[in-house]
mmCIF file of C-alpha atoms in Angstrom:
data_model
loop_
_atom_site.group_PDB
_atom_site.id
_atom_site.type_symbol
_atom_site.label_atom_id
_atom_site.label_comp_id
_atom_site.label_asym_id
_atom_site.label_seq_id
_atom_site.Cartn_x
_atom_site.Cartn_y
_atom_site.Cartn_z
ATOM 1 C CA MET A 148 0.978 -23.009 44.622
ATOM 2 C CA GLY A 149 3.669 -24.328 42.271
ATOM 3 C CA LEU A 150 5.743 -27.445 42.766
ATOM 4 C CA LYS A 151 9.475 -26.951 42.452
ATOM 5 C CA VAL A 152 11.768 -29.268 40.498
ATOM 6 C CA THR A 153 15.522 -28.898 40.158
ATOM 7 C CA PHE A 154 17.064 -30.285 37.007
ATOM 8 C CA ILE A 155 20.812 -30.808 36.758
ATOM 9 C CA ASP A 156 21.771 -30.479 33.103
ATOM 10 C CA PRO A 157 24.503 -32.597 31.441
ATOM 11 C CA ARG A 158 27.104 -29.909 32.282
ATOM 12 C CA GLY A 159 26.197 -29.892 35.977
ATOM 13 C CA ASN A 160 24.217 -26.646 35.917
ATOM 14 C CA ARG A 161 21.147 -26.375 38.144
ATOM 15 C CA ILE A 162 17.952 -25.327 36.412
ATOM 16 C CA ASP A 163 14.994 -24.621 38.649
ATOM 17 C CA ALA A 164 11.530 -25.142 37.223
ATOM 18 C CA GLU A 165 8.048 -24.895 38.630
ATOM 19 C CA GLY A 166 4.961 -26.868 37.680
ATOM 20 C CA GLU A 167 1.579 -27.838 38.987
ATOM 21 C CA ALA A 168 0.240 -31.136 40.315
ATOM 22 C CA GLY A 169 -0.400 -33.420 37.347
ATOM 23 C CA ASP A 170 2.225 -31.777 35.119
ATOM 24 C CA ASN A 171 4.489 -34.227 33.355
ATOM 25 C CA LEU A 172 8.220 -34.074 34.140
ATOM 26 C CA LEU A 173 9.187 -34.497 30.470
ATOM 27 C CA LYS A 174 7.116 -31.492 29.398
ATOM 28 C CA LEU A 175 8.414 -29.416 32.318
ATOM 29 C CA GLY A 176 12.016 -30.254 31.418
ATOM 30 C CA GLN A 177 11.476 -29.487 27.751
ATOM 31 C CA ALA A 178 9.911 -26.139 28.643
ATOM 32 C CA ALA A 179 13.012 -25.395 30.743
ATOM 33 C CA GLY A 180 15.221 -26.020 27.680
ATOM 34 C CA LEU A 181 16.719 -29.341 28.753
ATOM 35 C CA PRO A 182 17.866 -31.937 26.208
ATOM 36 C CA LEU A 183 14.972 -34.310 26.862
ATOM 37 C CA GLU A 184 13.918 -35.315 23.379
ATOM 38 C CA GLY A 185 10.881 -37.472 24.155
ATOM 39 C CA THR A 186 10.801 -38.866 20.630
ATOM 40 C CA CYS A 187 7.784 -41.111 21.310
ATOM 41 C CA GLU A 188 5.874 -38.285 23.041
ATOM 42 C CA GLY A 189 5.416 -40.236 26.263
ATOM 43 C CA GLN A 190 4.306 -43.550 24.767
ATOM 44 C CA MET A 191 7.211 -45.512 26.354
ATOM 45 C CA ALA A 192 8.566 -46.497 22.960
ATOM 46 C CA CYS A 193 11.983 -44.870 23.427
ATOM 47 C CA SER A 194 14.345 -43.817 26.191
ATOM 48 C CA THR A 195 15.168 -40.292 25.002
ATOM 49 C CA CYS A 196 13.618 -38.691 28.091
ATOM 50 C CA HIS A 197 15.753 -40.657 30.554
ATOM 51 C CA VAL A 198 16.634 -38.876 33.802
ATOM 52 C CA ILE A 199 18.452 -39.916 36.947
ATOM 53 C CA VAL A 200 16.402 -39.225 40.048
ATOM 54 C CA ALA A 201 18.318 -38.057 43.120
ATOM 55 C CA ALA A 202 18.598 -41.024 45.490
ATOM 56 C CA GLU A 203 16.708 -39.304 48.307
ATOM 57 C CA TRP A 204 13.688 -38.822 45.999
ATOM 58 C CA PHE A 205 13.632 -42.169 44.225
ATOM 59 C CA ALA A 206 11.515 -44.038 46.808
ATOM 60 C CA ARG A 207 8.831 -41.319 46.663
ATOM 61 C CA LEU A 208 8.032 -42.099 43.026
ATOM 62 C CA THR A 209 5.453 -44.641 41.988
ATOM 63 C CA GLU A 210 7.122 -47.872 40.885
ATOM 64 C CA ALA A 211 8.236 -48.137 37.288
ATOM 65 C CA SER A 212 6.150 -50.482 35.171
ATOM 66 C CA GLU A 213 7.729 -53.478 33.494
ATOM 67 C CA GLU A 214 7.451 -51.637 30.165
ATOM 68 C CA GLU A 215 9.343 -48.659 31.566
ATOM 69 C CA GLU A 216 12.026 -50.937 33.026
ATOM 70 C CA ASP A 217 12.410 -52.558 29.603
ATOM 71 C CA MET A 218 12.902 -49.153 27.933
ATOM 72 C CA LEU A 219 15.445 -48.128 30.570
ATOM 73 C CA ASP A 220 17.574 -51.078 29.419
ATOM 74 C CA PHE A 221 18.197 -49.013 26.263
ATOM 75 C CA ALA A 222 18.901 -45.713 28.040
ATOM 76 C CA ALA A 223 22.432 -44.348 27.734
ATOM 77 C CA GLY A 224 24.045 -43.972 31.145
ATOM 78 C CA ALA A 225 21.222 -45.725 33.033
ATOM 79 C CA ARG A 226 21.693 -46.136 36.771
ATOM 80 C CA ARG A 227 19.781 -47.643 39.694
ATOM 81 C CA THR A 228 17.663 -44.492 40.100
ATOM 82 C CA SER A 229 16.982 -43.982 36.383
ATOM 83 C CA ARG A 230 13.451 -43.271 35.211
ATOM 84 C CA LEU A 231 11.732 -42.055 32.065
ATOM 85 C CA SER A 232 10.644 -38.478 32.720
ATOM 86 C CA CYS A 233 7.505 -39.039 30.628
ATOM 87 C CA GLN A 234 6.308 -41.453 33.307
ATOM 88 C CA ILE A 235 6.619 -39.020 36.217
ATOM 89 C CA ASP A 236 3.688 -36.742 36.965
ATOM 90 C CA LEU A 237 4.178 -34.079 39.603
ATOM 91 C CA SER A 238 2.351 -34.355 42.905
ATOM 92 C CA PRO A 239 2.664 -32.443 46.183
ATOM 93 C CA GLU A 240 4.862 -35.284 47.510
ATOM 94 C CA LEU A 241 7.400 -34.462 44.791
ATOM 95 C CA ASP A 242 7.730 -30.754 45.619
ATOM 96 C CA GLY A 243 11.504 -30.145 45.577
ATOM 97 C CA LEU A 244 12.336 -33.141 43.352
ATOM 98 C CA THR A 245 15.853 -33.181 41.911
ATOM 99 C CA VAL A 246 16.717 -35.059 38.715
ATOM 100 C CA SER A 247 19.798 -35.113 36.505
ATOM 101 C CA VAL A 248 19.914 -35.321 32.738
ATOM 102 C CA PRO A 249 22.745 -37.747 31.878
ATOM 103 C CA GLY A 250 25.728 -36.456 29.933
ATOM 104 C CA GLU A 251 25.035 -39.093 27.285
ATOM 105 C CA SER A 252 21.711 -37.420 26.429
ATOM 106 C CA THR A 253 21.236 -36.025 22.976
ATOM 107 C CA ASP A 254 18.334 -34.048 21.617
ATOM 108 C CA ALA A 255 17.620 -34.229 17.899
ATOM 109 C CA ARG A 256 15.163 -31.344 18.272
ATOM 110 C CA GLY A 257 18.207 -29.092 17.883
ATOM 111 C CA LEU A 258 17.940 -27.160 21.119
#
């Protein structure tokens, strides 16, 4: 059974995606065509996969590491519920997760 994630793109459009437990949110978002560059390929060396987690879902995520918090300091449009999508792996507890891609996001991959 798939786990549902709703992405809100920078224009406010809802994009529904479905993944499996263990799937990475960055890869799921990229597959859905969202401007999540992920320049460092999940190594926490950039903030180009920054998303804003809906407030009602934020507490369900595992805590961000100090390294992730440091990278979020560089994220354009960061907010209290900001996370790096490369650090979020889907689990049954996250079925229905909603995240927004900030309007400040750019994607050099040319999508």
